[in-house]
Coordinates of C-alpha atoms in Angstrom, one line a residue:
X1 CA 153.7 98.6 94.0
X2 CA 154.1 98.3 90.5
X3 CA 152.9 101.6 88.5
X4 CA 153.2 100.7 84.7
X5 CA 151.7 97.8 82.4
X6 CA 152.8 96.5 78.9
X7 CA 149.5 96.5 75.8
X8 CA 150.7 95.5 72.3
X9 CA 154.1 96.2 72.9
X10 CA 153.1 99.1 74.4
X11 CA 154.1 100.5 77.7
X12 CA 152.6 102.3 79.7
X13 CA 153.5 103.9 82.7
X14 CA 151.4 106.5 85.4
X15 CA 153.1 108.4 88.3
X16 CA 150.2 108.8 91.1
X17 CA 147.0 106.3 92.5
X18 CA 145.4 109.5 91.8
X19 CA 146.8 109.7 88.2
X20 CA 145.9 105.1 87.8
X21 CA 142.6 105.7 89.7
X22 CA 141.0 108.8 87.7
X23 CA 142.4 106.7 84.0
X24 CA 140.8 103.1 85.2
X25 CA 137.7 105.6 85.2
X26 CA 134.8 104.9 82.6
X27 CA 134.8 107.2 79.6
X28 CA 133.2 110.3 81.8
X29 CA 133.4 114.0 80.0
X30 CA 133.5 115.4 83.1
X31 CA 137.4 113.4 83.7
X32 CA 137.3 114.7 80.0
X33 CA 136.7 118.4 80.5
X34 CA 139.0 118.9 82.9
X35 CA 142.0 116.7 81.5
X36 CA 142.8 113.4 83.8
X37 CA 140.6 110.7 81.4
X38 CA 143.2 108.4 79.5
X39 CA 143.9 108.6 76.0
X40 CA 142.9 106.0 74.5
X41 CA 140.8 102.8 75.2
X42 CA 145.0 101.2 75.4
X43 CA 146.1 103.3 78.6
X44 CA 142.5 102.6 80.5
X45 CA 143.2 99.5 80.2
X46 CA 146.7 99.4 81.6
X47 CA 145.1 102.0 84.4
X48 CA 142.2 99.1 84.8
X49 CA 146.1 96.5 85.2
X50 CA 148.0 97.9 87.4
X51 CA 144.6 98.7 89.1
X52 CA 144.0 95.2 89.9
X53 CA 147.7 94.2 91.2
X54 CA 147.7 97.9 93.8
X55 CA 147.3 95.8 97.4
X56 CA 144.5 97.8 99.5
X57 CA 147.6 99.2 101.7
X58 CA 149.1 100.7 98.3
X59 CA 145.9 103.0 98.2
X60 CA 145.4 103.3 102.1
X61 CA 148.8 104.7 102.1
X62 CA 147.9 107.2 98.8
X63 CA 144.7 108.9 99.2
X64 CA 144.2 110.8 96.9
X65 CA 143.9 114.3 98.6
X66 CA 146.1 114.4 101.9
X67 CA 144.8 113.8 105.6
X68 CA 146.5 117.2 106.3
X69 CA 144.6 119.1 103.6
X70 CA 141.1 118.1 103.0
X71 CA 138.9 117.6 105.7
X72 CA 136.7 114.8 104.2
X73 CA 139.7 112.9 104.0
X74 CA 139.7 112.8 107.2
X75 CA 136.6 111.9 108.2
X76 CA 136.8 108.8 105.5
X77 CA 140.3 107.7 108.0
X78 CA 139.5 108.3 111.3
X79 CA 135.8 106.8 110.8
X80 CA 137.9 104.1 109.6
X81 CA 137.6 100.1 111.7
X82 CA 141.4 99.5 111.8
X83 CA 141.1 96.0 113.2
X84 CA 138.7 95.1 110.1
X85 CA 141.4 96.3 107.7
X86 CA 144.7 95.4 109.5
X87 CA 142.6 91.6 107.9
X88 CA 142.2 92.9 105.1
X89 CA 144.5 95.1 103.4
X90 CA 147.3 92.7 101.7
X91 CA 144.8 91.3 99.4
X92 CA 144.7 93.3 96.2
X93 CA 142.3 94.9 94.5
X94 CA 141.7 92.4 91.7
X95 CA 141.2 90.1 95.5
X96 CA 138.1 92.6 96.5
X97 CA 136.6 92.0 93.3
X98 CA 136.7 88.0 93.6
X99 CA 135.7 88.1 96.5
X100 CA 132.8 90.7 96.1
X101 CA 131.5 88.7 93.1
X102 CA 132.3 85.0 95.5
X103 CA 128.3 83.1 95.5
X104 CA 129.7 82.1 98.8
X105 CA 129.7 85.4 99.8
X106 CA 127.0 87.1 100.3
X107 CA 125.3 91.4 101.5
X108 CA 126.4 90.9 105.7
X109 CA 129.9 89.6 105.1
X110 CA 130.2 92.6 102.8
X111 CA 129.6 95.1 104.8
X112 CA 131.2 93.7 107.0
X113 CA 134.5 93.9 105.6
X114 CA 132.7 97.4 104.7
X115 CA 133.8 99.2 107.2
X116 CA 137.9 98.4 106.5
X117 CA 137.2 99.6 103.4
X118 CA 138.1 103.3 102.5
X119 CA 136.2 105.3 99.7
X120 CA 139.1 105.4 97.4
X121 CA 139.3 101.4 97.9
X122 CA 136.0 100.9 96.5
X123 CA 136.2 103.1 94.2
X124 CA 139.1 100.4 93.1
X125 CA 136.9 97.6 92.7
X126 CA 133.7 99.6 90.9
X127 CA 136.4 100.1 88.3
X128 CA 137.8 96.9 88.1
X129 CA 133.9 95.5 87.6
X130 CA 131.1 95.7 84.8
X131 CA 127.2 96.7 84.4
X132 CA 126.4 93.0 85.3
X133 CA 128.8 92.9 88.2
X134 CA 127.7 95.7 89.7
X135 CA 123.9 94.5 89.6
X136 CA 124.4 91.3 91.1
X137 CA 127.0 93.2 93.4
X138 CA 124.7 95.7 94.9
X139 CA 122.0 92.9 94.8
X140 CA 123.4 91.4 98.0
X141 CA 123.4 94.2 100.8
X142 CA 120.9 95.7 101.6
X143 CA 120.9 97.8 105.1
X144 CA 118.4 99.5 106.8
X145 CA 117.5 102.3 108.6
X146 CA 114.5 103.9 110.2
X147 CA 113.1 106.7 110.9
X148 CA 109.2 106.6 110.8
X149 CA 109.2 103.8 108.3
X150 CA 112.0 101.1 107.9
X151 CA 113.9 101.4 104.2
X152 CA 115.8 98.2 103.2
X153 CA 113.6 96.1 104.0
X154 CA 113.6 93.1 101.8
X155 CA 111.1 92.8 98.9
X156 CA 110.3 96.0 98.8
X157 CA 111.4 99.9 96.8
X158 CA 110.3 102.8 98.0
X159 CA 109.7 106.0 96.9
X160 CA 109.9 110.4 97.2
X161 CA 106.9 112.3 96.6
X162 CA 108.8 115.2 95.2
X163 CA 106.2 117.3 94.6
X164 CA 107.7 120.8 93.8
X165 CA 106.2 123.6 92.8
X166 CA 107.9 126.9 90.5
X167 CA 106.8 129.4 92.9
X168 CA 106.3 127.3 96.3
X169 CA 102.5 127.6 96.1
X170 CA 101.1 125.7 98.5
X171 CA 97.6 124.7 96.7
X172 CA 99.4 123.1 93.8
X173 CA 102.7 121.4 96.5
X174 CA 99.5 119.8 97.7
X175 CA 97.6 118.8 94.9
X176 CA 101.0 116.8 93.6
X177 CA 101.5 115.1 96.9
X178 CA 97.6 113.6 96.9
X179 CA 98.0 113.1 93.8
X180 CA 101.6 110.8 93.9
X181 CA 100.2 109.0 97.2
X182 CA 97.4 107.8 95.1
X183 CA 100.0 105.9 92.8
X184 CA 101.8 104.6 96.1
X185 CA 104.5 106.9 96.2
X186 CA 106.0 108.6 99.4
X187 CA 106.8 106.0 101.6
X188 CA 109.9 107.0 101.8
X189 CA 109.4 110.7 101.6
X190 CA 107.7 113.4 100.9
X191 CA 109.9 116.0 100.2
X192 CA 109.5 119.3 98.8
X193 CA 112.5 121.5 96.6
X194 CA 111.5 125.0 97.5
X195 CA 112.2 127.9 95.7
X196 CA 112.1 130.6 99.0
X197 CA 115.4 129.2 101.1
X198 CA 113.8 131.1 104.2
X199 CA 112.9 129.6 108.1
X200 CA 109.7 130.9 107.7
X201 CA 108.7 129.6 104.0
X202 CA 110.2 126.2 105.6
X203 CA 108.2 126.2 108.6
X204 CA 104.9 126.5 106.5
X205 CA 106.0 123.7 104.3
X206 CA 106.8 121.0 106.6
X207 CA 103.3 122.6 109.5
X208 CA 101.5 121.8 106.4
X209 CA 102.1 119.1 105.1
X210 CA 102.6 117.5 109.0
X211 CA 99.6 117.7 109.3
X212 CA 97.7 116.4 106.8
X213 CA 100.3 113.3 107.1
X214 CA 98.7 113.2 110.9
X215 CA 94.5 113.8 109.9
X216 CA 95.6 111.0 107.2
X217 CA 97.6 108.8 109.4
X218 CA 100.0 108.8 107.0
X219 CA 103.2 106.5 107.5
X220 CA 106.2 108.1 106.3
X221 CA 108.6 111.5 106.4
X222 CA 108.4 115.1 105.5
X223 CA 111.0 117.1 104.4
X224 CA 111.6 120.1 103.3
X225 CA 115.4 120.3 101.5
X226 CA 116.7 124.0 101.8
X227 CA 119.7 124.6 103.0
X228 CA 121.1 122.5 106.4
X229 CA 120.9 125.3 108.5
X230 CA 117.9 127.5 106.8
X231 CA 116.3 123.9 108.5
X232 CA 117.6 124.4 111.7
X233 CA 116.2 127.7 111.8
X234 CA 113.0 126.4 111.0
X235 CA 112.9 124.0 113.4
X236 CA 114.6 126.2 116.0
X237 CA 110.8 127.8 115.3
X238 CA 109.3 124.9 116.3
X239 CA 108.8 123.9 113.1
X240 CA 107.9 119.8 112.1
X241 CA 111.3 118.1 111.3
X242 CA 111.1 114.4 111.1
X243 CA 114.2 114.0 108.3
X244 CA 117.4 117.3 108.1
X245 CA 118.9 117.1 104.0
X246 CA 122.0 118.6 102.7
X247 CA 122.8 118.0 100.2
X248 CA 127.0 116.6 100.8
X249 CA 130.2 115.7 98.3
X250 CA 133.9 114.1 97.9
X251 CA 136.2 117.3 98.8
X252 CA 136.4 120.0 101.2
X253 CA 136.8 122.5 98.9
X254 CA 133.0 121.7 97.2
X255 CA 131.3 121.1 100.8
X256 CA 132.4 124.9 101.2
X257 CA 130.2 125.7 98.3
X258 CA 127.7 124.2 99.7
X259 CA 127.8 126.7 103.2
X260 CA 128.6 123.0 104.5
X261 CA 131.3 121.6 107.5
X262 CA 131.5 118.3 109.6
X263 CA 131.1 120.8 112.5
X264 CA 127.8 122.0 110.8
X265 CA 126.6 118.4 110.3
X266 CA 127.3 117.2 113.3
X267 CA 125.4 120.3 115.3
X268 CA 122.7 119.7 112.9
X269 CA 122.0 115.3 113.9
X270 CA 122.1 116.5 117.6
X271 CA 119.7 119.0 117.1
X272 CA 117.0 116.5 114.7
X273 CA 118.1 113.5 117.3
X274 CA 116.9 115.9 119.8
X275 CA 114.3 118.3 118.6
X276 CA 113.4 116.6 115.4
X277 CA 110.0 114.8 115.0
X278 CA 110.5 112.0 113.8
X279 CA 111.2 108.5 115.7
X280 CA 114.2 107.5 114.2
X281 CA 117.3 106.9 114.8
X282 CA 118.3 107.6 111.3
X283 CA 117.0 111.5 110.7
X284 CA 119.9 112.6 108.0
X285 CA 119.3 112.9 104.5
X286 CA 121.9 114.2 101.8
X287 CA 121.6 113.8 98.3
X288 CA 125.5 113.7 96.0
X289 CA 126.0 113.5 92.2
X290 CA 129.3 112.7 90.2
X291 CA 130.4 115.8 88.6
X292 CA 129.8 118.1 91.9
X293 CA 133.2 119.2 91.7
X294 CA 133.6 120.0 88.6
X295 CA 130.9 122.1 88.6
X296 CA 132.6 123.8 91.7
X297 CA 136.5 123.8 89.8
X298 CA 137.1 121.7 93.4
X299 CA 138.4 118.4 92.2
X300 CA 141.8 118.9 93.6
X301 CA 141.8 116.3 90.5
X302 CA 140.7 113.7 90.8
X303 CA 138.5 112.0 88.7
X304 CA 134.5 112.0 89.4
X305 CA 133.5 108.5 90.4
X306 CA 136.4 108.5 92.7
X307 CA 135.0 111.7 94.5
X308 CA 131.5 110.5 94.9
X309 CA 133.0 107.3 96.4
X310 CA 135.0 109.9 99.0
X311 CA 131.4 111.7 99.4
X312 CA 129.3 108.6 100.7
X313 CA 132.6 108.6 103.0
X314 CA 131.7 111.4 104.4
X315 CA 128.2 110.5 104.9
X316 CA 128.7 107.2 106.2
X317 CA 129.7 109.5 109.7
X318 CA 126.4 110.2 110.5
X319 CA 123.9 107.5 109.4
X320 CA 121.8 108.6 107.2
X321 CA 118.4 107.6 106.3
X322 CA 118.1 108.1 102.7
X323 CA 121.2 108.5 100.4
X324 CA 119.7 110.1 97.0
X325 CA 122.3 109.6 94.1
X326 CA 121.8 112.8 91.3
X327 CA 124.6 112.5 89.1
X328 CA 122.2 113.1 85.8
X329 CA 121.6 117.0 87.7
X330 CA 124.0 118.8 86.7
X331 CA 124.4 118.7 82.6
X332 CA 126.7 117.3 79.6
X333 CA 129.8 118.3 81.1
X334 CA 130.1 116.3 83.2
X335 CA 127.2 113.0 82.6
X336 CA 127.6 113.1 78.8
X337 CA 125.0 111.0 77.6
X338 CA 122.9 107.9 78.5
X339 CA 125.7 105.2 77.7
X340 CA 127.7 107.9 80.6
X341 CA 124.3 108.4 82.9
X342 CA 123.6 104.3 83.8
X343 CA 127.2 103.8 84.3
X344 CA 126.6 106.0 86.6
X345 CA 124.2 104.5 88.2
X346 CA 125.1 101.6 88.4
X347 CA 128.7 102.6 90.0
X348 CA 127.7 104.9 92.7
X349 CA 124.3 102.3 93.6
X350 CA 127.2 99.7 94.2
X351 CA 129.7 102.4 95.9
X352 CA 127.1 104.2 98.6
X353 CA 125.4 100.6 99.4
X354 CA 129.3 99.1 99.8
X355 CA 129.6 102.4 102.4
X356 CA 126.4 100.3 104.6
X357 CA 123.8 103.3 103.3
X358 CA 120.3 103.3 102.0
X359 CA 120.5 104.0 99.1
X360 CA 118.8 105.5 96.1
X361 CA 119.2 106.7 92.3
X362 CA 116.9 109.5 90.5
X363 CA 118.4 108.0 86.9
X364 CA 117.1 111.7 86.4
X365 CA 118.6 113.8 82.8
X366 CA 118.9 117.4 81.5
X367 CA 117.4 118.7 78.8
X368 CA 120.6 119.7 77.9
X369 CA 122.0 116.1 77.6
X370 CA 122.2 113.4 75.0
X371 CA 119.6 111.5 76.6
X372 CA 115.9 110.4 76.5
X373 CA 113.2 108.3 78.8
X374 CA 114.5 105.4 77.3
X375 CA 118.1 105.4 78.5
X376 CA 116.9 106.9 82.0
X377 CA 113.9 103.9 82.0
X378 CA 116.7 100.9 81.3
X379 CA 118.8 103.5 84.4
X380 CA 115.7 102.7 86.6
X381 CA 115.1 99.1 85.5
X382 CA 118.8 98.4 85.9
X383 CA 119.2 99.9 89.7
X384 CA 115.4 98.3 90.2
X385 CA 117.2 94.8 89.7
X386 CA 120.4 96.1 91.7
X387 CA 118.6 96.5 94.0
X388 CA 117.6 100.0 94.8
X389 CA 115.9 101.2 98.1
X390 CA 114.0 104.1 96.0
X391 CA 113.7 106.7 93.7
X392 CA 111.7 109.5 92.6
X393 CA 108.2 110.0 92.5
X394 CA 107.3 113.7 90.6
X395 CA 104.6 114.6 88.6
X396 CA 104.8 113.9 84.4
X397 CA 108.1 112.9 85.2
X398 CA 108.6 116.7 84.1
X399 CA 110.1 118.4 87.4
X400 CA 108.7 122.5 86.9
X401 CA 110.5 123.7 89.4
X402 CA 113.8 122.6 89.2
X403 CA 114.1 121.5 85.2
X404 CA 115.3 118.5 85.1
X405 CA 112.7 115.1 84.1
X406 CA 113.2 112.0 86.6
X407 CA 110.9 108.9 87.0
X408 CA 106.9 109.9 87.6
X409 CA 104.5 108.1 89.6
X410 CA 103.0 105.9 87.4
X411 CA 107.2 104.8 86.5
X412 CA 107.0 103.3 89.9
X413 CA 104.7 101.3 90.2
X414 CA 104.8 99.8 86.6
X415 CA 109.0 98.6 88.1
X416 CA 106.8 98.3 91.3
X417 CA 104.6 94.9 89.7
X418 CA 107.3 94.5 86.8
X419 CA 109.3 92.9 89.7
X420 CA 107.4 92.4 91.6
X421 CA 108.0 94.6 94.3
X422 CA 105.3 95.8 97.2
X423 CA 106.2 99.7 98.9
X424 CA 107.2 99.3 102.8
X425 CA 105.3 97.2 105.1
X426 CA 103.9 100.1 107.0
X427 CA 103.2 102.3 104.2
X428 CA 100.7 99.4 102.6
X429 CA 99.1 98.9 105.2
X430 CA 98.2 102.6 105.1
X431 CA 97.2 102.4 101.3
X432 CA 95.0 99.5 101.9
X433 CA 92.9 100.6 104.8
X434 CA 92.4 103.5 101.8
X435 CA 91.9 101.3 99.1
X436 CA 94.6 102.7 97.1
X437 CA 95.5 99.2 96.8
X438 CA 94.8 95.9 97.2
X439 CA 97.1 92.4 97.8
X440 CA 100.5 94.4 96.2
X441 CA 98.3 96.0 93.2
X442 CA 97.1 99.2 93.2
X443 CA 93.1 100.2 92.9
X444 CA 91.0 101.5 89.6
X445 CA 91.0 104.6 93.1
X446 CA 95.1 105.2 92.2
X447 CA 95.4 108.9 90.5
X448 CA 92.0 110.0 91.9
X449 CA 93.6 113.1 93.9
X450 CA 90.0 113.7 94.9
X451 CA 89.3 110.6 98.0
X452 CA 91.3 112.6 99.9
X453 CA 88.7 115.5 99.5
X454 CA 85.8 113.5 100.2

């Protein structure tokens, strides 16, 4: 394995595969913060050149965190299809890129070889791709999943109705749910981030939303995004749980900080499968984002993009219904500006789909980032072109509980119209039944939540 390259008569030498991966990364403030980013554009190009010549076997033999030291590494390697891996292990990363972008390579081809790719291999090839490459490759792949509705159907774009409230006031939450539904938002899930993380509050929210869904015969999923252990306690109390949520990350140390490990998620999946209220079989919902390991000082010297890929490698064990990426949620210490967040959104969408995951994206930003609504809208449209399965639906685009900016109910409806996309089939039939949609377009009832009070 050759770990050096000559760029403009200067030889750049790297010590490890981990260093090459970090320095081949597009510029991210989190990598600069922890001192592992390329120090110049020339060094970045040299790292990309070295990476392009590595074989997949070189990367397999050199995981960025040793198998013996990290549970995420163990899950990735223990769930790998070794038959597929052995067929392609002699490919270079550059050859893998050419295969992915070949117009004769279909989404089915990619989803087949993905089972033989470790997360580091997927991160490596994404580092050699431009933004347009990432859009083109992501659009090919449509892995689907089913909870109560089926996500990933070609020609569709779904939304999470996110009706958060700063004091968990259920009247305020229900008002937001109703408004979002009138704009066609909620076919991915009606998901509430609670202020108070306890089983009683979680159970109350789940029960209230479920009763509303049943009264109006709304084909979707309910979820309260408390800690997974809290949701399990709520389920034990008889709360109706369709989807179990949890944030996950790309290192064992970060997952420990989140209060989870594989054993707990194994238990949660078994419980949701046996006691949950969804049809299934996909009953888990994960959220992820580049930089969470940096913010918790648990990055182990690995760049944030590679760690995000490892998060997907950990998550695919649980065959989730949906995975949502929120790379712009942390702030400028990990993602500095609009350019970085758009790039991260496209990287994460591609890497997640190549792991076979049903990926949504929250092209979001915090108020202390150097980003604005125009950056967010560019990211939203690019991710929609790349086949993102869903976005968030936040009242006014301003989450008053989590204090960040995300896509609004209006944004969601606009993107559908721009690209000729439709709601999930079951949900569109319901929208037509209640008079909110006709021939794929919202009717004049859109934006009038009072229709649910008549």
